[in-house]
GROMACS .gro file of C-alpha atoms in nm:
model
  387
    1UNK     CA    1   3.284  -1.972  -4.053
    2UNK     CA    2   3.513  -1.768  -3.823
    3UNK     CA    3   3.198  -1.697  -3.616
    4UNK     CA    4   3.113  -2.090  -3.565
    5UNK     CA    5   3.510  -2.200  -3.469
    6UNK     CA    6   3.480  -1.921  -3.228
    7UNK     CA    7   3.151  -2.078  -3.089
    8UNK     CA    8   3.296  -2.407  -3.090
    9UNK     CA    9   3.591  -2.334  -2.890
   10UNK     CA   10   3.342  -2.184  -2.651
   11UNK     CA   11   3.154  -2.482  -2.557
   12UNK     CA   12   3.475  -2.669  -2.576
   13UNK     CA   13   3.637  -2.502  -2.350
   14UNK     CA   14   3.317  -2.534  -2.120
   15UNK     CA   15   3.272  -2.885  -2.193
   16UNK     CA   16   3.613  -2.935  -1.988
   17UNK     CA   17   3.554  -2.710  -1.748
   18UNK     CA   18   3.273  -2.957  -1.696
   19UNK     CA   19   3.469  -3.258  -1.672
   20UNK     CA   20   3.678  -3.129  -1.429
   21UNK     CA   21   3.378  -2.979  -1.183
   22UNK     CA   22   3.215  -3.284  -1.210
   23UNK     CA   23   3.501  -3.482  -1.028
   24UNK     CA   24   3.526  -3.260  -0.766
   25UNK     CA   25   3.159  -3.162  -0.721
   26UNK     CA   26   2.994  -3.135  -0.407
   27UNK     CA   27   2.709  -3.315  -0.292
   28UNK     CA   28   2.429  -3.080  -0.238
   29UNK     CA   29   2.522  -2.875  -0.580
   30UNK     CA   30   2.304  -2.900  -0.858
   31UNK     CA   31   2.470  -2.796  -1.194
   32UNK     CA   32   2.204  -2.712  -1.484
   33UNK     CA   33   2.337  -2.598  -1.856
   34UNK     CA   34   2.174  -2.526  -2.129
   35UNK     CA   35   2.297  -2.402  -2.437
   36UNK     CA   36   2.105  -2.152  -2.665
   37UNK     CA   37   2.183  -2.215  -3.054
   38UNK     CA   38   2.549  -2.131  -3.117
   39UNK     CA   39   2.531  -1.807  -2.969
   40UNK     CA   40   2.659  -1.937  -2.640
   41UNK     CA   41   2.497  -2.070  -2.321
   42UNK     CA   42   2.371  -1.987  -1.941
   43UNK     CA   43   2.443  -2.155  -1.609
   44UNK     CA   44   2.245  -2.224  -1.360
   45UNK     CA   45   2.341  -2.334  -0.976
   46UNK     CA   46   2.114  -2.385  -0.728
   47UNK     CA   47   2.135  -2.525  -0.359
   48UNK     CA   48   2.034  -2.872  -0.276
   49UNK     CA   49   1.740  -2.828   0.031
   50UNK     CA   50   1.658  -3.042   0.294
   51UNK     CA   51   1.334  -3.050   0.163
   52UNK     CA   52   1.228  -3.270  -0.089
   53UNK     CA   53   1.176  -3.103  -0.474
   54UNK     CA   54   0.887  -3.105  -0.703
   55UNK     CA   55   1.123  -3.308  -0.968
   56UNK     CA   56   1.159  -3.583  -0.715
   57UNK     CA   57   0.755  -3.669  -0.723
   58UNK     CA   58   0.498  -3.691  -0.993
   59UNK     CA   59   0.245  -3.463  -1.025
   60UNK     CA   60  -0.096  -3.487  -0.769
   61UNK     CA   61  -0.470  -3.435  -1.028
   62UNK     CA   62  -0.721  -3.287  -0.868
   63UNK     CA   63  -1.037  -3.350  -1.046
   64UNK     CA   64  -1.241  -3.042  -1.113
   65UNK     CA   65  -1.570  -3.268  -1.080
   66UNK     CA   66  -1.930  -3.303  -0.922
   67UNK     CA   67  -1.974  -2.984  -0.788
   68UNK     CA   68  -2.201  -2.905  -0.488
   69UNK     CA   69  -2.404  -2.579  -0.433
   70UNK     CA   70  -2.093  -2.402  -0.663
   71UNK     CA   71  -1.809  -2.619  -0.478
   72UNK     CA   72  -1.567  -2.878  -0.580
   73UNK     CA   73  -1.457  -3.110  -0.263
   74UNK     CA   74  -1.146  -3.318  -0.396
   75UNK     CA   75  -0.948  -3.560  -0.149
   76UNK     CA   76  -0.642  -3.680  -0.314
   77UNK     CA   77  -0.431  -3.964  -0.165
   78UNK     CA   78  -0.075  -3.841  -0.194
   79UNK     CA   79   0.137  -4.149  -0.047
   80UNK     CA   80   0.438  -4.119   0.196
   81UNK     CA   81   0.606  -3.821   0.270
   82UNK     CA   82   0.905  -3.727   0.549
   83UNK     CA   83   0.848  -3.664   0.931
   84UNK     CA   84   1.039  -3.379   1.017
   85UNK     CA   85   1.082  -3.281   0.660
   86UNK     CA   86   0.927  -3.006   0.423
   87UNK     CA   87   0.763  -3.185   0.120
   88UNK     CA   88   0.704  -3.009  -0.191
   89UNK     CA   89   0.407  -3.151  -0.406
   90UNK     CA   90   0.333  -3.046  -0.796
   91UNK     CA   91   0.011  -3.034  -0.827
   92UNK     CA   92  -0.228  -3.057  -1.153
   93UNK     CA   93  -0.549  -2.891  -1.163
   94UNK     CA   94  -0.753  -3.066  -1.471
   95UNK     CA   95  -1.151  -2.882  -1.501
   96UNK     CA   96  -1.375  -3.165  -1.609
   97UNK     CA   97  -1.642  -2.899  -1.529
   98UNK     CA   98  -1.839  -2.787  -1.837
   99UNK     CA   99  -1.721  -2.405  -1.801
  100UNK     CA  100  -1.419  -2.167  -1.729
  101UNK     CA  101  -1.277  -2.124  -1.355
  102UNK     CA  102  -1.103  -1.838  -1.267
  103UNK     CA  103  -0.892  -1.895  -0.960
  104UNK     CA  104  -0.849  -1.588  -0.746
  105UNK     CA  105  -0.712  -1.660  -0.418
  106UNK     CA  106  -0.547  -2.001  -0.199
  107UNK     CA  107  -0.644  -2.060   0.165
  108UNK     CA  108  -0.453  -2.312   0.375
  109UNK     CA  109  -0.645  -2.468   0.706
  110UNK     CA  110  -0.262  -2.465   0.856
  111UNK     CA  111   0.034  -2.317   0.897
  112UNK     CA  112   0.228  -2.707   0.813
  113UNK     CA  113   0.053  -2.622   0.453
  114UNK     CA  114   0.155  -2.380   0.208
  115UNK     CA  115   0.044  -2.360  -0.170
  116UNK     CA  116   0.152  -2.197  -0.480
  117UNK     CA  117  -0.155  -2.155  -0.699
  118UNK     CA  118  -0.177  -1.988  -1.019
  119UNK     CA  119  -0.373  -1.666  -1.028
  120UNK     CA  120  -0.518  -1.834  -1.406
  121UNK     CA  121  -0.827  -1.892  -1.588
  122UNK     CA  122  -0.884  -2.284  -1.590
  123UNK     CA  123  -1.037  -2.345  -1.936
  124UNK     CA  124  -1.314  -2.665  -1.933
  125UNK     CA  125  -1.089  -2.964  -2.011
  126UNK     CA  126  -0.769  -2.789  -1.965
  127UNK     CA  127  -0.515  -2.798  -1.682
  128UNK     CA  128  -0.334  -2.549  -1.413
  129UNK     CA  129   0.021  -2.650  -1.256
  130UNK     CA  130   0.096  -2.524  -0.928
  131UNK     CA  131   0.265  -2.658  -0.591
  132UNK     CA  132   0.205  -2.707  -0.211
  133UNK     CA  133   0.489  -2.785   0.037
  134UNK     CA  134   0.379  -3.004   0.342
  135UNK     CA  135   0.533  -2.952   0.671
  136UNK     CA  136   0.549  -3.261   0.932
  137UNK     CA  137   0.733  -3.131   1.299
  138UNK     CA  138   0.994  -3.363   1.396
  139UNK     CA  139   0.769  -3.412   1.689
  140UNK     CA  140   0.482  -3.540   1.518
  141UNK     CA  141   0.315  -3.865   1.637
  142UNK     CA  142   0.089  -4.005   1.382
  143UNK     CA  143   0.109  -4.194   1.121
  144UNK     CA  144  -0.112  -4.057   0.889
  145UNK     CA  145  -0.227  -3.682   0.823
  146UNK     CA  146  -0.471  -3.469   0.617
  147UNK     CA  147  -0.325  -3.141   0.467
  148UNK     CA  148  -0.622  -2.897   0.399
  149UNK     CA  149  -0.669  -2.595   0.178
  150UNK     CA  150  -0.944  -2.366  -0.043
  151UNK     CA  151  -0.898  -2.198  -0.375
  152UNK     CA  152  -1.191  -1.937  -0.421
  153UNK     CA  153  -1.262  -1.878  -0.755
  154UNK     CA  154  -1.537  -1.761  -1.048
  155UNK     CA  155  -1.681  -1.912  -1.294
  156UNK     CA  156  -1.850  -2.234  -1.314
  157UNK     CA  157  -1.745  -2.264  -0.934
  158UNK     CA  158  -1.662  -2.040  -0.613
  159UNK     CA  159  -1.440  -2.257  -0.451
  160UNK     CA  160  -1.248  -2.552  -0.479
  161UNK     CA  161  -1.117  -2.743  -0.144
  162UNK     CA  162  -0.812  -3.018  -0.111
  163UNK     CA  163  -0.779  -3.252   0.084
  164UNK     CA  164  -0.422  -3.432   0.079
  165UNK     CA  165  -0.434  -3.756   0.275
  166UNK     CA  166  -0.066  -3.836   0.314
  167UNK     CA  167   0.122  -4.126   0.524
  168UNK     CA  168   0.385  -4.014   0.767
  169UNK     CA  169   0.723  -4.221   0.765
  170UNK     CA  170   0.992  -4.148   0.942
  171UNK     CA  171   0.780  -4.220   1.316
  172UNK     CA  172   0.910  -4.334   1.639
  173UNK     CA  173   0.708  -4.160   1.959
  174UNK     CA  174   0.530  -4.223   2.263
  175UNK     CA  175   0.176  -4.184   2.202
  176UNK     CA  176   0.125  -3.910   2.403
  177UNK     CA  177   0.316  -3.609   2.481
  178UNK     CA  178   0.299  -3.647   2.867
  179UNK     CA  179   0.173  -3.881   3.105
  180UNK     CA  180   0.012  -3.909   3.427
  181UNK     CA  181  -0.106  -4.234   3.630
  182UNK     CA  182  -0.258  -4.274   3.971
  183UNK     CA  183  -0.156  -4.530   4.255
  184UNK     CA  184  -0.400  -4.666   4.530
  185UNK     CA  185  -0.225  -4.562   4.858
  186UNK     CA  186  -0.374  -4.959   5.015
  187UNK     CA  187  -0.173  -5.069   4.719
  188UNK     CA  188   0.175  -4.922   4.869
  189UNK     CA  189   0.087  -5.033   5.218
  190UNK     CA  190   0.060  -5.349   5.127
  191UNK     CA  191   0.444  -5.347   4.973
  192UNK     CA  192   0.292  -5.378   4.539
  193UNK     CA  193   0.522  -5.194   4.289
  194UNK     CA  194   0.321  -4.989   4.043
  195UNK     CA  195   0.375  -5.084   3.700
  196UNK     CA  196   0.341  -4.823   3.365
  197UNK     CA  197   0.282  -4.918   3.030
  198UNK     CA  198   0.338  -4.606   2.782
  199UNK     CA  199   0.295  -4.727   2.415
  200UNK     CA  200   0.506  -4.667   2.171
  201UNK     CA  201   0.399  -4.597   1.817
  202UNK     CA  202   0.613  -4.655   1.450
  203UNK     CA  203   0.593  -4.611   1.089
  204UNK     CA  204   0.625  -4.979   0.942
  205UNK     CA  205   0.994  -4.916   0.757
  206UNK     CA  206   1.123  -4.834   1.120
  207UNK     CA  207   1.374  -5.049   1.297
  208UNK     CA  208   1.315  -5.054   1.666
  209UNK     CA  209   1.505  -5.424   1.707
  210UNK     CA  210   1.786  -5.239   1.940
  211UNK     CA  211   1.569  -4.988   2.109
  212UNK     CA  212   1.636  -4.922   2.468
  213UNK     CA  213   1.494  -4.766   2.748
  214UNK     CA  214   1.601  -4.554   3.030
  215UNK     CA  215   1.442  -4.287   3.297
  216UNK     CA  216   1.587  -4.031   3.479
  217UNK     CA  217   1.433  -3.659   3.665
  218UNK     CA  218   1.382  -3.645   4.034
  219UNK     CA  219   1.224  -3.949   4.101
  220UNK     CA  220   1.514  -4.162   3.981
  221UNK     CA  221   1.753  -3.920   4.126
  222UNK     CA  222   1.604  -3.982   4.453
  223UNK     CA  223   1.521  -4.349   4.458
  224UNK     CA  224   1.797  -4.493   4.181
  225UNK     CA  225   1.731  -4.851   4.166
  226UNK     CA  226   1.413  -4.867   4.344
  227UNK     CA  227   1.251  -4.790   3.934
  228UNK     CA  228   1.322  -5.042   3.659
  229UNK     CA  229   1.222  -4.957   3.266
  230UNK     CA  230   1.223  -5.178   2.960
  231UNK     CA  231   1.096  -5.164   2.641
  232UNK     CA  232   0.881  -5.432   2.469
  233UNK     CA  233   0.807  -5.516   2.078
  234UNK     CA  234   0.411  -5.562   2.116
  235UNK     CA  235   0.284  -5.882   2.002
  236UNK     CA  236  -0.111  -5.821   2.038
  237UNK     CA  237  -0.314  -5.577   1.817
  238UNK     CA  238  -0.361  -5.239   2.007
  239UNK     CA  239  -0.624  -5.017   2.018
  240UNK     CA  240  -0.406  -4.758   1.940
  241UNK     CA  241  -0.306  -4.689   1.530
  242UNK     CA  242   0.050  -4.831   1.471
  243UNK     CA  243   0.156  -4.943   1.823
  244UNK     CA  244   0.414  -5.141   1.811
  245UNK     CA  245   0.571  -5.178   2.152
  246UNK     CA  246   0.592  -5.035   2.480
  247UNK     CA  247   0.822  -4.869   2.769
  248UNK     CA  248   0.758  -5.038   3.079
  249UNK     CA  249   0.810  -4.882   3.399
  250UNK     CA  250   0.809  -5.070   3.740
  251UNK     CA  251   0.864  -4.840   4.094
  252UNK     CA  252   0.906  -5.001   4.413
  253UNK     CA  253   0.669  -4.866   4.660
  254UNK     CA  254   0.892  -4.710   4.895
  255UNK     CA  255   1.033  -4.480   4.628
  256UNK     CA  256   0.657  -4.303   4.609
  257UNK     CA  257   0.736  -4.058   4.886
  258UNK     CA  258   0.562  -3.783   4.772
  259UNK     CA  259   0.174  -3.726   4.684
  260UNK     CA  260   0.338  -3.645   4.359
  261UNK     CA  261   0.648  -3.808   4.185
  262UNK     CA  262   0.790  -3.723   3.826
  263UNK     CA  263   0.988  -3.863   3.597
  264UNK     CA  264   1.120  -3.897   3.207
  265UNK     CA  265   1.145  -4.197   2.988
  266UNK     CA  266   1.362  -4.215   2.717
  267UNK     CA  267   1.394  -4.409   2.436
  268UNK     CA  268   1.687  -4.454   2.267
  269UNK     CA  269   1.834  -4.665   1.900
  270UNK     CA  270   2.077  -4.590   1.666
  271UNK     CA  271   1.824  -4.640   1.426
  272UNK     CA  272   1.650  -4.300   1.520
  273UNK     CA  273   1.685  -3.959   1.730
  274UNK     CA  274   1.624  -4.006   2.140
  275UNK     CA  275   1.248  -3.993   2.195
  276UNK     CA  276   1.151  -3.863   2.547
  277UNK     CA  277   0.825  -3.796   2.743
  278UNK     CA  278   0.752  -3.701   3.085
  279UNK     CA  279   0.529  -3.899   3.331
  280UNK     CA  280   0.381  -3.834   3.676
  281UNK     CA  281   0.290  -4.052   3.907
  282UNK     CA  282  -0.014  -3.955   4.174
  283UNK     CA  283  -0.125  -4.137   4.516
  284UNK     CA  284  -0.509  -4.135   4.544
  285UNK     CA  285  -0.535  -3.975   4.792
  286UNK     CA  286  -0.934  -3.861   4.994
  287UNK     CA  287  -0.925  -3.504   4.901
  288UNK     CA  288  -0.708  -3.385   4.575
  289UNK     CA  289  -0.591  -3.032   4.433
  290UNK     CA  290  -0.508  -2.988   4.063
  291UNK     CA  291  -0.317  -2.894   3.853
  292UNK     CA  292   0.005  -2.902   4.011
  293UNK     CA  293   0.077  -2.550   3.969
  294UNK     CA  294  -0.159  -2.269   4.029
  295UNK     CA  295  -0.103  -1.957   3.750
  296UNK     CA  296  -0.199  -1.620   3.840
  297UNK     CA  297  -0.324  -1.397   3.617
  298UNK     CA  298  -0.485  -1.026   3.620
  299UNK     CA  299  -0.847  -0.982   3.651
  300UNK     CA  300  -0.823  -0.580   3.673
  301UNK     CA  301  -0.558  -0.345   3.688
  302UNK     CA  302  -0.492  -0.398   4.065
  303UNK     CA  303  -0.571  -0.736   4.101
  304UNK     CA  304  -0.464  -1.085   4.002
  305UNK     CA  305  -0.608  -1.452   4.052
  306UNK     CA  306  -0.552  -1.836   4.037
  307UNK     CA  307  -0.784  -2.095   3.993
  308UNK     CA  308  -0.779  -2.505   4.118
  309UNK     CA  309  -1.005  -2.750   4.164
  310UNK     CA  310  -1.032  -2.984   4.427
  311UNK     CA  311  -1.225  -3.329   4.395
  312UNK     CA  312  -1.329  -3.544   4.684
  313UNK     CA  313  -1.312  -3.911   4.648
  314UNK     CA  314  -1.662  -4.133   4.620
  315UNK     CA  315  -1.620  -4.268   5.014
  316UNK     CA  316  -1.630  -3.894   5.175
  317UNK     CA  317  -1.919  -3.644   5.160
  318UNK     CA  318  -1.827  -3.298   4.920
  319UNK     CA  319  -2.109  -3.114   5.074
  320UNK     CA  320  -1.934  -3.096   5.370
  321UNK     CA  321  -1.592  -2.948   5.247
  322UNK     CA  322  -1.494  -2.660   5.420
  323UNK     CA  323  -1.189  -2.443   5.350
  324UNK     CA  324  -0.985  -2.341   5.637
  325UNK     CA  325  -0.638  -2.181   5.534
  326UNK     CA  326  -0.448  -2.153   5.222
  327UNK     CA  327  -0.067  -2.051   5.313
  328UNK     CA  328   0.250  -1.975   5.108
  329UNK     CA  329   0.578  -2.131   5.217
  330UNK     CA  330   0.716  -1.789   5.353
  331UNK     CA  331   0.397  -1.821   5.570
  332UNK     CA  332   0.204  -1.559   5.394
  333UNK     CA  333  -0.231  -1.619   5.429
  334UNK     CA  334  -0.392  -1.569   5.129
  335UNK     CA  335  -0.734  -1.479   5.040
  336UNK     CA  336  -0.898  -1.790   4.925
  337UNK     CA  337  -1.255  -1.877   4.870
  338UNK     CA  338  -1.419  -2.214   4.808
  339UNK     CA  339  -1.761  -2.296   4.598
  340UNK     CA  340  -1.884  -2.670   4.603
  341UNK     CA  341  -2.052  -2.876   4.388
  342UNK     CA  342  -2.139  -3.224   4.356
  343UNK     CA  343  -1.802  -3.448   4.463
  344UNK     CA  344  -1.541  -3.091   4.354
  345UNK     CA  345  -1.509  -2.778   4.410
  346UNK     CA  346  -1.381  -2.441   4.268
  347UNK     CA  347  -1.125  -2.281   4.452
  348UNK     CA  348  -0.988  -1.899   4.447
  349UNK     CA  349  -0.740  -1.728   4.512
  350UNK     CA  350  -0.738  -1.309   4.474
  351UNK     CA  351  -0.429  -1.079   4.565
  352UNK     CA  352  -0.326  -0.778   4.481
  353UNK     CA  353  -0.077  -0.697   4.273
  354UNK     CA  354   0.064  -0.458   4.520
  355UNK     CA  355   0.105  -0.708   4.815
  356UNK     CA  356   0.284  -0.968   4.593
  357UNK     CA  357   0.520  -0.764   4.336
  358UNK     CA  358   0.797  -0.890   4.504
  359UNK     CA  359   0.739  -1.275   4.427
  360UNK     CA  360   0.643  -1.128   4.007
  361UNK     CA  361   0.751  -1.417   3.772
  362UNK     CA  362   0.816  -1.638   4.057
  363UNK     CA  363   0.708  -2.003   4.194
  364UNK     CA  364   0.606  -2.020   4.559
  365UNK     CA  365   0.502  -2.383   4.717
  366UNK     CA  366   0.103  -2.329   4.845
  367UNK     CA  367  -0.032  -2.580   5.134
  368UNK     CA  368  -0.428  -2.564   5.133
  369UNK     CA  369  -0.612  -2.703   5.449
  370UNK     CA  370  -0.951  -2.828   5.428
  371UNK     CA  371  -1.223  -3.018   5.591
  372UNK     CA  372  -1.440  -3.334   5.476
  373UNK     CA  373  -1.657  -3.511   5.676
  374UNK     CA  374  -1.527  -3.431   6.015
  375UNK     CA  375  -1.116  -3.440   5.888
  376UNK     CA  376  -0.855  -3.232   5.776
  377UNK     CA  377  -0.662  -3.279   5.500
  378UNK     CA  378  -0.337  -3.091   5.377
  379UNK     CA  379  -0.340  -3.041   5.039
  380UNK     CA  380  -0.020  -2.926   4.832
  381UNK     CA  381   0.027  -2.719   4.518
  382UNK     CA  382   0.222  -2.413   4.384
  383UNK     CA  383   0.177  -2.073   4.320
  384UNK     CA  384   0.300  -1.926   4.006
  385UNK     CA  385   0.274  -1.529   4.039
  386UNK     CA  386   0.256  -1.395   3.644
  387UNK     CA  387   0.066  -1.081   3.519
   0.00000   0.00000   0.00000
């Protein structure tokens, strides 16, 4: 008797203690009791994650069924789950196979995919609980994704492979991570403003009703009102899954100064975080060198080398290009050699690491001069000396 009233005060005195956590608890604390016979009882306090816990979701079968040549393919549709977010998924195994599977060892086809998989015999007609957590970057753009993994086993199968089709919410991006459009040079003679359309994708729960756009980088710094931007809700089907607007961009032509101009769009809503993405903008010009920047990099311990391409527009002959100089902007020749084919050609450049050290992990401007059918054209790039 004594030994019960002194249990009983116990979880009385708890019970209060209770009461009074409860009205001053904190929001991402999770309090669990449980209370073993009249003995006494355990607490347990854990941390509230920003990802979302297996008791949140129901658990995901897989189907141990119709094997092929000793292998199980399952795809499992596992509804919505969090851009940005780490999702954790219980998972049931249930082995409609007529034997045993022993799973040994879990594979993931990503690093966004990790899985908890017990190291257990799978009895026919019995079940396996484990868990996967699904990773989707902040900076993801679609709207759906497959999350892939293996479980090799033995038994009445040697491996079993997942497929998790999930639908991404959370989703307001450009479509692309960069962008790049050309401009007819006639065009900007004549006095036209080139226009840019960059779509812009969302999940379906998204509000984009007071989205707004805006650019800024050099371009805008240089030219300020001479580029307007808007964005658009997108009436018309796309072509492209989930489009459901678009940022357009309209720059007068006098602002085009440059063979090359750049510039970054943003779009902004207090609905969702500031999504950006940078855009070039490229005159056509007769004879173009690309990419932008030229990297060096070491083909032997004494020497390094860059690599470009230069393409010749339909109207000129690229038989006849000939290279005639390739200079740095401290005036510096370098050795360059040219091979043609067709309307492009491959152009190198070789130095050695002794002559530049002193420009090592540094960005020089590069003017190559060529001739096509009788002219010369400048062409401009940069040189970006790594090794």
């Amino acid at each position: 008797m004594l030994s019960f009233s002194f249990n009983a005060l116990r979880l009385s005195a708890f019970a209060s203690c209770c009461r009074k956590w409860t009205a001053y608890r904190a929001k991402l604390l999770i309090v669990c009791v449980a209370v073993f016979g009249c003995n006494g009882f355990s607490i347990c306090i854990s941390q509230e994650k920003a990802s979302v816990s297996v008791g949140e979701r129901p658990f995901v079968v897989v189907k141990l069924v119709n094997p092929t040549f000793r292998t199980v393919h399952s795809t499992v549709e596992i509804g919505s789950i969090q851009r940005g977010r780490v999702t954790t998924i219980p998972l049931r195994f249930e082995n409609d196979l007529g034997g045993d599977v022993a799973f040994k060892k879990v594979i993931v086809q990503c690093a966004c995919t990790g899985a908890k998989i017990p190291e257990e015999t799978l009895r026919s007609g019995g079940t396996i609980d484990g868990a996967v957590s699904l990773d989707v970057s902040k900076g993801y753009r679609g709207l759906s994704k497959v999350f892939s993994f293996e479980v090799t086993s033995v038994g009445s199968v040697e491996r079993v492979l997942v497929d998790l089709k999930a639908n991404i919410s959370g989703v307001v991006a450009f479509s692309q991570d960069h962008y790049a459009a050309s401009v007819e040079v006639a065009s900007l003679q004549l006095g036209k403003p080139t226009k840019i359309t960059i779509p812009v994708i969302a999940s379906s729960e998204m509000d984009l009703n007071d989205a707004f756009a805006s650019v800024s980088g050099p371009l805008v710094e240089k030219s300020g009102k001479s580029v307007a931007v808007e964005y658009k809700s997108c009436r018309e089907k796309s072509s492209i899954e989930g489009v459901v607007g678009s940022v357009e961009v309209q720059i007068a032509p006098e602002a085009l100064v440059s063979d090359s101009e750049y510039f970054t769009v943003e779009l902004k809503s207090d609905n969702f975080p500031i999504q950006t993405v940078p855009v070039v903008v490229r005159k056509k010009l007769p004879v173009t060198l690309i990419p932008e920047t030229l990297y060096f990099s070491s083909t032997d311990i004494e020497s390094i080398q860059a690599i470009g391409l230069v393409r010749v527009a339909n109207n000129l002959d690229g038989s006849s290009l000939k290279l005639i100089s390739a200079k740095l902007e401290t005036g510096e020749e370098l050795k360059t050699s040219i091979v043609v084919s067709n309307r492009s050609a491959r152009l190198e450049i070789t130095c050695s690491k002794e002559d530049v050290v002193e420009l090592r992990n540094s960005t020089k401007k590069l003017e190559v001069l060529v001739e096509c059918d009788g002219k010369q054209y400048l062409l401009h790039s940069k040189c970006r000396f790594q090794w």
